[in-house]
XYZ file of C-alpha atoms in Angstrom:
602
model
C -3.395 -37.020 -11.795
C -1.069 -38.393 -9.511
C -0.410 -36.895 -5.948
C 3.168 -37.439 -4.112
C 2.503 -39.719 -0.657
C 2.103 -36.867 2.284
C 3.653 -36.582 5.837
C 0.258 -36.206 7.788
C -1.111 -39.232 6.892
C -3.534 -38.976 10.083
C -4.993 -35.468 8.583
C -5.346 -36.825 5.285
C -7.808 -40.122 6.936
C -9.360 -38.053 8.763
C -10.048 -35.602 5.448
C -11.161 -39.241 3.144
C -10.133 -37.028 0.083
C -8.321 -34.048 -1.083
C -9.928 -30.588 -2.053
C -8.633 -29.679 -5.440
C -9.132 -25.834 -5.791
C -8.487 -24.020 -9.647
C -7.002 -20.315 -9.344
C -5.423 -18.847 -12.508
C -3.124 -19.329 -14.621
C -3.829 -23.305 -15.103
C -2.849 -24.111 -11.590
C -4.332 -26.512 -9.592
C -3.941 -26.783 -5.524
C -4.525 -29.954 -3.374
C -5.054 -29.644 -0.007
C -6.615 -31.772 2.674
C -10.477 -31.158 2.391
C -10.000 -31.194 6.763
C -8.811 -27.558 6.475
C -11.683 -25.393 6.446
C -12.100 -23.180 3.142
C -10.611 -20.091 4.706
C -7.548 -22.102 6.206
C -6.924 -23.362 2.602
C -6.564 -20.451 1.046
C -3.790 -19.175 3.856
C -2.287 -22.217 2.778
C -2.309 -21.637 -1.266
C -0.786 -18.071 -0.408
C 1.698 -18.771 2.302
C 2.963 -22.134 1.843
C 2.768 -23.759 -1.037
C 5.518 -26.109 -3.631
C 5.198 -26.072 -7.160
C 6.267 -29.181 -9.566
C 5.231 -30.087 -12.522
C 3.476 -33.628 -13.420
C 3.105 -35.640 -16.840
C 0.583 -33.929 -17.942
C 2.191 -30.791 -17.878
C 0.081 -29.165 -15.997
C 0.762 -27.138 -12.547
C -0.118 -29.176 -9.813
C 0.768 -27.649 -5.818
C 0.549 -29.562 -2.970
C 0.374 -28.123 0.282
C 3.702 -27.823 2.346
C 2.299 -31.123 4.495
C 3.851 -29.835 7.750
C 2.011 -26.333 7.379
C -1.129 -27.779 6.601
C -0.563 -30.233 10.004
C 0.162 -27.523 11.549
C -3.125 -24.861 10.692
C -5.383 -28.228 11.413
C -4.271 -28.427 15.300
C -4.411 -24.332 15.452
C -8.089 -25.030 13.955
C -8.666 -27.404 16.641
C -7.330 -24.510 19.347
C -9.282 -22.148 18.042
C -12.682 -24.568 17.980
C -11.751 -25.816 21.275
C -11.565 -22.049 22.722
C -14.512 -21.054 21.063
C -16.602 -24.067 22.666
C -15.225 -23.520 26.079
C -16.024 -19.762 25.333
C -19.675 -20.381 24.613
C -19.963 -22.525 27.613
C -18.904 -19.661 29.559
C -21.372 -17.384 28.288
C -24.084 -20.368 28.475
C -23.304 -20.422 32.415
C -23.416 -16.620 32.851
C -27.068 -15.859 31.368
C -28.218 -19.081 33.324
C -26.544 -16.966 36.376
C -23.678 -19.436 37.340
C -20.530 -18.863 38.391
C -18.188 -18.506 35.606
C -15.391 -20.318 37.537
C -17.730 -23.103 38.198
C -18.426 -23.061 35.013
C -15.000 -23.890 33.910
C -14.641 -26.717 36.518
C -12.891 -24.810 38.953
C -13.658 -23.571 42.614
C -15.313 -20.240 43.137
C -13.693 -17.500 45.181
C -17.245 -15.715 45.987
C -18.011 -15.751 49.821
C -21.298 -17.789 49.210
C -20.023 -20.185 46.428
C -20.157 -23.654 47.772
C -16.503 -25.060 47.135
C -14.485 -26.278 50.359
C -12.862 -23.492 52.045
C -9.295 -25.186 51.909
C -9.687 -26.260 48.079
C -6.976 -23.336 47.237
C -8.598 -21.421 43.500
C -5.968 -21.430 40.857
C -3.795 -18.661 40.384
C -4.421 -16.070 38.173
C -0.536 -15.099 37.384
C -1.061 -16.286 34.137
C -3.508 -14.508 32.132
C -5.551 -16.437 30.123
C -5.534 -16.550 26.260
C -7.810 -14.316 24.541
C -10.869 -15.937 22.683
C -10.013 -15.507 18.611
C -11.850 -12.921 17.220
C -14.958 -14.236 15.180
C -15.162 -13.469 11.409
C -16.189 -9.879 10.239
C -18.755 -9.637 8.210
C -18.738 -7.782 4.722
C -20.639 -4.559 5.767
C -23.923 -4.251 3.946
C -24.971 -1.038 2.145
C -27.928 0.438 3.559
C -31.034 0.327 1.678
C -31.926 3.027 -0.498
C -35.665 3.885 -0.893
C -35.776 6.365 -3.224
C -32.431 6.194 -5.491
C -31.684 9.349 -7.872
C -33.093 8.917 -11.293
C -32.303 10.527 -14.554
C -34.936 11.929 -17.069
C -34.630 12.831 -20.585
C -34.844 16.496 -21.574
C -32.500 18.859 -23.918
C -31.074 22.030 -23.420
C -30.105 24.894 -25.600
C -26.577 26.652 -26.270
C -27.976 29.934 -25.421
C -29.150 28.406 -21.951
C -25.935 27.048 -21.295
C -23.957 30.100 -21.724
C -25.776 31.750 -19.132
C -26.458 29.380 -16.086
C -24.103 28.926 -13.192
C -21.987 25.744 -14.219
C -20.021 24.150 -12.256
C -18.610 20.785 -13.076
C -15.227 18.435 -12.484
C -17.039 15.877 -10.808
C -14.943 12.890 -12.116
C -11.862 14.416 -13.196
C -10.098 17.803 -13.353
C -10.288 20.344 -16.499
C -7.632 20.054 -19.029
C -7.119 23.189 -21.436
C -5.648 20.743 -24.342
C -8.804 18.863 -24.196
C -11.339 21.659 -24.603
C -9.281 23.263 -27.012
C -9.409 20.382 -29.311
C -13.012 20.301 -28.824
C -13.597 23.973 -29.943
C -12.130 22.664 -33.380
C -15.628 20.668 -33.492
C -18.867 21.807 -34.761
C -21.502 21.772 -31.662
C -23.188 18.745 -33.848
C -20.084 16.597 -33.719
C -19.479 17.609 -30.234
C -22.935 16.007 -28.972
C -23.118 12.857 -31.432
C -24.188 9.908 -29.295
C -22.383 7.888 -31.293
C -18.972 9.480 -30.297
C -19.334 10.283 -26.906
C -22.084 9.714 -24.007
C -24.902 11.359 -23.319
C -24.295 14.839 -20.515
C -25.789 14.369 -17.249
C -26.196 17.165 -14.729
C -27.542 17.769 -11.157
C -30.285 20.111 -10.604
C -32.433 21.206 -7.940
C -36.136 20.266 -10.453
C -36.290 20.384 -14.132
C -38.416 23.236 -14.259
C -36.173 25.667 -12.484
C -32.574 25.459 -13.667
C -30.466 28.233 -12.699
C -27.636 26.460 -11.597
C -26.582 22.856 -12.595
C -23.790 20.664 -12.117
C -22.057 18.506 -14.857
C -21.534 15.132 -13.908
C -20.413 13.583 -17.665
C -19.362 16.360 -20.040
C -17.818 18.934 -18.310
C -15.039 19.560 -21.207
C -17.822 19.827 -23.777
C -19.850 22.274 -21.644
C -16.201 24.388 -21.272
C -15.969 24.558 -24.748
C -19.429 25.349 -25.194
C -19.337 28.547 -22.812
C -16.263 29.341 -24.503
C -17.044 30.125 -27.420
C -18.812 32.996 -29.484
C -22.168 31.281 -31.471
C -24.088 32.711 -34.347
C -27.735 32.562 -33.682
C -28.775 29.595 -35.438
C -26.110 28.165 -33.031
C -27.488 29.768 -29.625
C -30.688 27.732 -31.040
C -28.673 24.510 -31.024
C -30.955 21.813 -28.537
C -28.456 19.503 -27.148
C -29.657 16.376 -25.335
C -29.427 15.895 -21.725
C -29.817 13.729 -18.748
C -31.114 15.729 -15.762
C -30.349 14.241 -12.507
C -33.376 15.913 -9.959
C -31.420 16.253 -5.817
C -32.760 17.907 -3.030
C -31.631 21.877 -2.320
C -29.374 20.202 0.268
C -27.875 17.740 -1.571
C -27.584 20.036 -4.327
C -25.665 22.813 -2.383
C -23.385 19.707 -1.012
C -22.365 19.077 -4.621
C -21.382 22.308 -5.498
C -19.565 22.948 -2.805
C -17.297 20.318 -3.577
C -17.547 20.312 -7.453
C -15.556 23.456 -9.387
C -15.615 25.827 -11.818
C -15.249 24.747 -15.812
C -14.149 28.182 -16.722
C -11.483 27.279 -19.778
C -8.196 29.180 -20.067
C -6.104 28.739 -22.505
C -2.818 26.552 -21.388
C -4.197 26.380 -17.901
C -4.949 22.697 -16.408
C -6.416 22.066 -13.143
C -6.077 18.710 -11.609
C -8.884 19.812 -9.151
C -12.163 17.894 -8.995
C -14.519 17.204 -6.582
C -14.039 14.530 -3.720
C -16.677 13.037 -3.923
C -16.026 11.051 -0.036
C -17.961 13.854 1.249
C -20.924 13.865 -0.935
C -24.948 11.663 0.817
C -24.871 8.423 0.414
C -27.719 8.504 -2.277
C -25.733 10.659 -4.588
C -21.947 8.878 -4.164
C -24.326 5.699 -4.912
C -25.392 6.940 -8.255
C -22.375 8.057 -9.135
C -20.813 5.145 -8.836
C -23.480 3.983 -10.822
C -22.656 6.535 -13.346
C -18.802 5.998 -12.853
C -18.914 2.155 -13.669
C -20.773 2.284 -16.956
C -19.221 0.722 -19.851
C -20.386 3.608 -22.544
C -19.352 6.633 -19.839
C -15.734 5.085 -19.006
C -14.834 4.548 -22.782
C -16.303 7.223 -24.680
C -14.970 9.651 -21.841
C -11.604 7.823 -21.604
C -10.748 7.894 -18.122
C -6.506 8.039 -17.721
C -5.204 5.839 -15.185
C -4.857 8.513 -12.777
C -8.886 9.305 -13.035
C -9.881 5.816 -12.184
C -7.560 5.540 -8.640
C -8.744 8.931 -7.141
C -12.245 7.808 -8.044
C -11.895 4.037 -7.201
C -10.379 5.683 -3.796
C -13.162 8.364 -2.944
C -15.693 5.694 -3.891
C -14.548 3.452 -1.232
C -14.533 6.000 1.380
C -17.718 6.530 1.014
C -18.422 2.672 1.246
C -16.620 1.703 4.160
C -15.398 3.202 7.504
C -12.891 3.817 9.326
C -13.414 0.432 10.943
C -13.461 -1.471 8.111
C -10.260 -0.291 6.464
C -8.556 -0.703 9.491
C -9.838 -4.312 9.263
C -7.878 -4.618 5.602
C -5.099 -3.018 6.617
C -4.379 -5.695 9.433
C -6.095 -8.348 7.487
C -5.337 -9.170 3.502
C -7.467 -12.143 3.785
C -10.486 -9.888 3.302
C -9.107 -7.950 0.182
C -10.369 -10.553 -2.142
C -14.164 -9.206 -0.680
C -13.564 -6.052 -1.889
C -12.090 -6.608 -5.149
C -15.351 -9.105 -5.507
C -17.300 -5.969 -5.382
C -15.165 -3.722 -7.624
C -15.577 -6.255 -10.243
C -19.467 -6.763 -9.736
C -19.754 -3.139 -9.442
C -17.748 -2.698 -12.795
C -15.261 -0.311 -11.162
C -12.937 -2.596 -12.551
C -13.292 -5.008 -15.385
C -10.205 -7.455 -15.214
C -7.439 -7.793 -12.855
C -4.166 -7.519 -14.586
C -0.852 -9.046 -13.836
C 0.338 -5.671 -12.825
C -2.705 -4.788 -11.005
C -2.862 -0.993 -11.791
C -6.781 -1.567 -11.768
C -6.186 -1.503 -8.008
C -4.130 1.709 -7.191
C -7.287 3.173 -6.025
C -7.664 0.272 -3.773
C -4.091 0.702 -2.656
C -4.058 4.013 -1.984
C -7.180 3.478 0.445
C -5.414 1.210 2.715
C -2.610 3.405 3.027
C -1.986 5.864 5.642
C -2.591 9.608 4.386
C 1.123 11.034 3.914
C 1.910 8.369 1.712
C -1.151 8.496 -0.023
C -1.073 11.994 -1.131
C 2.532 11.356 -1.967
C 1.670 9.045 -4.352
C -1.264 10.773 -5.937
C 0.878 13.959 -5.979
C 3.597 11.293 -8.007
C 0.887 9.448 -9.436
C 2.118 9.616 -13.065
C 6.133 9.302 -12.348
C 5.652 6.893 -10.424
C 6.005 2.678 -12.195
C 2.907 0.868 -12.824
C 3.962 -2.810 -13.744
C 4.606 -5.594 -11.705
C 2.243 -4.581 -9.118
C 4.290 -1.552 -8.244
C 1.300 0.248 -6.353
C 0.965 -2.758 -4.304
C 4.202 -2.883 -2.837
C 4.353 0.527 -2.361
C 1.484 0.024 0.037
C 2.852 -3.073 1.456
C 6.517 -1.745 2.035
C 5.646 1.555 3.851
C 3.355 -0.539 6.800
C 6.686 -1.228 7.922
C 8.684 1.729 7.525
C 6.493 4.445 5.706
C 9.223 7.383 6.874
C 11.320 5.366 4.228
C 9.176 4.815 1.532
C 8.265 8.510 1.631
C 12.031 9.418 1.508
C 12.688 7.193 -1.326
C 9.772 8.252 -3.181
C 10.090 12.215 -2.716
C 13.903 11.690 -3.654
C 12.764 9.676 -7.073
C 10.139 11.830 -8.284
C 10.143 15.642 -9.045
C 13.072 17.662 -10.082
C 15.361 14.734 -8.676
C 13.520 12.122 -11.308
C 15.780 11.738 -13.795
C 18.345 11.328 -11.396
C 17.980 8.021 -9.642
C 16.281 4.812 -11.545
C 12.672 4.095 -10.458
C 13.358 0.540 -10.982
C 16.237 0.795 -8.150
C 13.609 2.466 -5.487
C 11.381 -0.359 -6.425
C 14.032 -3.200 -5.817
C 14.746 -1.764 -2.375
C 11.233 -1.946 -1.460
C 10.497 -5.515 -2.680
C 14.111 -6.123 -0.594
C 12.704 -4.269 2.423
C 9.334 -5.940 2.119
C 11.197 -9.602 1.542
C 13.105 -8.530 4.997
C 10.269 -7.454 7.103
C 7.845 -10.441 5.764
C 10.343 -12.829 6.826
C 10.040 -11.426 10.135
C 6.542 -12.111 10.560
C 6.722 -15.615 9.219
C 8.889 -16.104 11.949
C 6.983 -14.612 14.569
C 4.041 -16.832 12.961
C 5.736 -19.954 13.365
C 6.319 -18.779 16.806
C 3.035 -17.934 17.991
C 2.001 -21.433 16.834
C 4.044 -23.122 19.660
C 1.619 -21.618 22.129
C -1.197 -22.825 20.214
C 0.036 -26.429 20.305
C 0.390 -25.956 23.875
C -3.078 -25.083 24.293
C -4.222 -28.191 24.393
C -2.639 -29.464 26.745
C -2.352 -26.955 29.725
C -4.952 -24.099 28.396
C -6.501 -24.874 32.368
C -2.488 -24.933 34.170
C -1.387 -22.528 35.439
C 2.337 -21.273 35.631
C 2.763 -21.167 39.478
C 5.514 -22.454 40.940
C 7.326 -22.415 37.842
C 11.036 -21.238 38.059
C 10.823 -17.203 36.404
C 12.233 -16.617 33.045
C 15.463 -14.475 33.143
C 14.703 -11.174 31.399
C 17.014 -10.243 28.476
C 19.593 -8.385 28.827
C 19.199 -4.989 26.743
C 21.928 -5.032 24.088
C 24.950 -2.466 23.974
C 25.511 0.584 21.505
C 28.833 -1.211 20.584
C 26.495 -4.824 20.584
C 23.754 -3.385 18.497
C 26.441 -1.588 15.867
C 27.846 -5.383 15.209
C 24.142 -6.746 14.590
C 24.017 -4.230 12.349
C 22.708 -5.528 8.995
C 25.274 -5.305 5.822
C 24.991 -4.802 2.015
C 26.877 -7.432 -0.099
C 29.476 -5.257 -0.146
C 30.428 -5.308 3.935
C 28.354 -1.846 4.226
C 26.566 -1.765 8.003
C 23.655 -0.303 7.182
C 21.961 2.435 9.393
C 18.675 3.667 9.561
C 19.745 7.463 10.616
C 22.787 9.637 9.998
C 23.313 10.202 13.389
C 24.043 6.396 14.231
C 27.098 6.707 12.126
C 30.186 6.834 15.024
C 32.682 9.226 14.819
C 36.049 8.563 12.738
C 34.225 6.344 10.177
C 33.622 6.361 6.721
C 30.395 6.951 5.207
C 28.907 5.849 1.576
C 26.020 7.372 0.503
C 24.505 8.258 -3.619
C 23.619 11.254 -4.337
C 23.546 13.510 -1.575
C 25.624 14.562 2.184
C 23.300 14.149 4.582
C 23.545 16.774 7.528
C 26.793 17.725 7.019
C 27.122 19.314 10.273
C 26.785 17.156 12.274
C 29.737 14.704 10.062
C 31.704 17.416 9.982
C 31.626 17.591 14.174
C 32.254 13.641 14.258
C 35.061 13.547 12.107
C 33.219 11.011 9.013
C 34.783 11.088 5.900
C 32.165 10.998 3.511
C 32.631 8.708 -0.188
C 29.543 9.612 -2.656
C 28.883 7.941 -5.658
C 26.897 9.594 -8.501
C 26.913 12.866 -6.946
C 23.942 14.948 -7.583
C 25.348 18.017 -9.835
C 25.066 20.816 -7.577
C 26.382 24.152 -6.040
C 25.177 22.516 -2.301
C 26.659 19.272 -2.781
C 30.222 20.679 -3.587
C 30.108 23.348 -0.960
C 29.109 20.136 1.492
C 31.753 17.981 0.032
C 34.934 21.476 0.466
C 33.473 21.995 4.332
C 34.136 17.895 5.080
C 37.383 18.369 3.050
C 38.420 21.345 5.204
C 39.836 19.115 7.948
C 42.492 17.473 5.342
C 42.293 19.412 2.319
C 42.016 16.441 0.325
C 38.923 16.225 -2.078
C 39.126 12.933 -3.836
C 37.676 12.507 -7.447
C 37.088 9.236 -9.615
C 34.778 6.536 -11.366
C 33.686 3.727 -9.577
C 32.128 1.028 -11.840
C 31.207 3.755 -14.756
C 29.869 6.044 -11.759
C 31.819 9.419 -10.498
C 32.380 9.557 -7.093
C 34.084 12.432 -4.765
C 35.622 11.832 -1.237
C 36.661 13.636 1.163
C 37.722 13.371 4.919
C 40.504 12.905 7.615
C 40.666 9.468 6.232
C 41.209 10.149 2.503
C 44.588 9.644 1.462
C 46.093 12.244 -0.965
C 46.304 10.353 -4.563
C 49.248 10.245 -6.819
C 49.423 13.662 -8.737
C 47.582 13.556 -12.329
C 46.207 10.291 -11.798
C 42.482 9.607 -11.518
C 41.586 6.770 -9.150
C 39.136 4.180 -10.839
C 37.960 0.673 -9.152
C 35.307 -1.415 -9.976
C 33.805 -2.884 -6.219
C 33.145 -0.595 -3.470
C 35.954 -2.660 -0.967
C 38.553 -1.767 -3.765
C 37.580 1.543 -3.836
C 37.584 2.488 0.371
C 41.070 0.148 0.412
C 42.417 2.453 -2.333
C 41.134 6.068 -0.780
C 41.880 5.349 2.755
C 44.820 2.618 2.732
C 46.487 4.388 -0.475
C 46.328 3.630 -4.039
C 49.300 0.827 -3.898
C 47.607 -1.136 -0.743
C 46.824 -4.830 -2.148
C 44.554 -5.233 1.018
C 41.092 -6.442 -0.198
C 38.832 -5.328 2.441
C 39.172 -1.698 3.999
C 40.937 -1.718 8.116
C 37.963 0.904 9.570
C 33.744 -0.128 9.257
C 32.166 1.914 6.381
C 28.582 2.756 7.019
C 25.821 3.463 4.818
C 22.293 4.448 5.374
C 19.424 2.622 4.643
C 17.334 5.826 2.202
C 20.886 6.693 0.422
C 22.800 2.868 -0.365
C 24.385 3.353 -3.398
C 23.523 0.793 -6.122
C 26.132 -1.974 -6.703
């Protein structure tokens, strides 16, 4: 295999050899074996060029000036780290800690000439990085729940106290196609697992709780047996808890009562169950046999996958992954060698659950609450999570305006091309910042000891004007500013918006004339649309690029009678509504605003 000459020659003789690592699909990465393992990796994801050699097979090298670059921020952070330990070295051996560092003490004893002036402390100094955090460990269980072998009969399990819905809710389609069974079929091993239940001992069960088989043990207390069927043993796993942990569990679990055409979504959260009883039903969860013979929807597996890791981790921890996606790969290590998830697909909708743990708890119930409208390929629950760190008010509006009644209104592919735009956006940012933060580092080893005194003051920035920060403004492709609320749009302007008038009031009072595309269909909208058109008594309609639009406004020009105004681009269309229908201008002579949740698609 042949490798391209690098930049950094000094890093690569001081490396001897390259590191070849092998991540799927067929791709191999060089970097210089220098870079410690975890430092490779950042380079792999961040920065990394793809060609392909003779061989045909994909080869990337490391972008040579990023990998330079992580080696000396290495070196920072080792050089830190030792003067860090030789601070702490001096301390317990009661030193000091400025004479420690070389440097005169200021303590009324200390030894050091009384006209050596100490350096200044203007300048705080740089904080020691942060050492790795370890994978928390699960605590050791002594005595782990175990299951024994016994058998119930039909009579019995008419008349205890059943509760159930551990794993998933109770869905009336499902036990009604069971009652078409014969109680036989219904409990043939060979078809579908084995039941397990909680109970406080198996000599006393009053009261048990259905862990796998709570549909079959609906249909079996709905139904009226003969007595031969009342006889019926049916094969059970009996779980034996504690009275405490057994009242825990039914206070979370619910009823299994079945009524015909009702569903319940409601099952039992399972984040607030002891430790020894989440662990064996994770156990129980993760079992090849259980999860397809009871076939789990993709729904089931996130809220589990999600309670499951509650229950692991704390609040620490997943504050930890939410700030650092370097450690994700550590979980998903032990979802797959727990078996909570088999394979990770290119769409990764094995890891909603995991998603919807590091978000925050709005947008996490929004998303279970949308679970199935929502897209699942090309890791759509991923950059759900990833787009609303940055602006989760957003994400919330976009997804509360594309799901529900309103779902058949707006594309889901369009919400998820904003997202991926206002993720692309936001990551660039912090690339930047990145590259910027890595100036100091360099710096560090040079002057981490100077201090900055006598050094001529930075200026401080000036704070930008309103009129400043509306030109900065950021624009669609269309020469849209773009505006994060409806009250940033100035008075006298023209707004574009899809679907919807946003606080129509307050336009109204500032004089906007308002342009929608693909108006939502109805009585509000029009009624908001007649009060903006009050002002002019003009209310524009058309088709823009085989879209309807209405517009009205002091702006909006009356149009020629029994014509209907058509244009294909959105400058064509504000030229033609605001400069008349025979203006040959190409751009419009006011600003046209948008805002950021309602951009119509172009």
């Amino acid at each position: 295999m042949r490798v391209r000459p690098s930049k950094m020659g000094h890093v690569l003789q001081e490396a001897h050899h390259l590191t070849v690592l092998t991540i799927p699909p067929s791709r191999l990465v060089i970097v210089p074996a220098a870079l410690p393992a975890d430092l490779q990796l950042i380079l792999v994801e961040l920065h990394a060029q793809t060609h392909v050699d003779h061989a045909h097979h994909h080869v990337i090298h490391v972008h040579h000036q990023m990998a330079e670059l992580l080696v000396l921020r290495h070196n920072c952070r080792l050089a830190r780290i030792s003067r860090h330990q030789k601070v702490e070295k001096e301390k317990s051996n009661g030193m000091d800690i400025p004479s420690a560092l070389g440097e005169p003490s200021n303590r009324p004893n200390s030894t050091a000439s009384a006209t050596e002036k100490a350096p200044s402390t203007s300048r705080k100094r740089r904080s020691m990085v942060v050492d790795e955090i370890p994978f928390p460990e699960e605590p050791v269980i002594d005595n782990p729940l175990q299951e024994t072998n016994s058998s119930l009969t039909a009579s019995l399990i008419q008349n205890l106290d059943v509760r159930g819905a551990i794993f998933r809710g109770l869905k009336s389609t499902v036990v009604a196609k069971l009652n078409e069974r014969s109680l036989p079929e219904l409990f043939n091993e060979n078809q579908a697992g084995t039941p397990v239940i909680f109970a406080k001992s198996t000599d006393d069960i009053s009261s048990i709780v259905v862990v796998e088989g709570t549909h079959r043990f609906s249909s079996i207390r709905s139904r009226l047996l003969n007595k031969s069927e009342l006889e019926t043993n049916i094969a059970v796993k009996i779980v034996v808890v504690s009275a405490a942990e057994f009242d825990d569990i039914w206070r979370v679990a619910h009823p299994i009562t079945y009524i015909a055409g009702v569903d319940s979504k409601e099952k039992a959260h399972l984040e607030k169950l002891p430790v020894r009883v989440t662990r064996f039903l994770r156990k129980t969860f993760s079992n090849e046999s259980m999860r397809t013979k009871g076939a789990y929807d993709e729904y089931t597996k996130a809220r589990n996958q999600y309670e499951f890791l509650c229950s692991r981790f704390d609040k620490a921890y997943r504050s930890v992954l939410r700030e650092n996606a370097r450690y994700h790969h550590l979980v998903m290590k032990m979802l797959f060698e727990e078996k909570l998830i088999t394979k990770q697909s290119q769409a990764e909708s094995e890891l909603s659950g995991f998603y919807a743990y590091l978000m925050s708890s709005e947008v996490r119930e929004l998303f279970f609450n949308s679970f199935e409208e929502l897209p699942a390929m090309n890791k759509s629950h991923s950059l759900i999570y990833r787009a609303s760190k940055y602006h989760e008010e957003t994400v919330i509006a976009w997804i509360k305006e594309r799901t529900g009644p309103n779902s058949k209104l707006f594309p889901k592919s369009l919400m998820m091309r904003k997202m991926q735009q206002l993720l692309k956006r936001e990551e660039a940012n912090d690339v930047n910042k990145f590259n910027a933060n890595d100036k100091s580092d360099e710096k560090c080893l040079h002057d981490e000891d100077e201090t900055d005194e006598g050094a001529p003051k930075a200026k401080k920035a000036r704070k930008p004007t309103s009129e400043e920060k509306e030109e900065r403004a950021p624009t669609t492709g269309t020469g849209l500013q773009v505006l994060k609320h409806v009250n940033q749009v100035p008075a006298n302007a023209v707004l574009v918006v899809q679907g919807k008038v946003p606080s129509v009031n307050e336009l109204v009072g500032k004089g906007v004339s308002v342009v929608i595309i693909n108006p939502i269909e109805t009585v509000s909208t029009f009624k908001d649309m007649c009060k903006i058109a009050e002002s002019s008594s003009v209310l524009r309609c058309g088709e823009y690029f085989k879209k309807t639009f209405v517009a009205a406004g002091p702006l909006i020009k009356t149009g020629n009678a029994g014509s209907r105004l058509s244009a294909s681009t959105i400058p064509t269309l504000l030229v033609k509504l605001t400069d008349g229908e025979a203006s040959r201008a190409r751009t419009p002579k006011m600003r046209c605003y948008t805002i950021l949740d309602l951009q119509p698609t172009f």
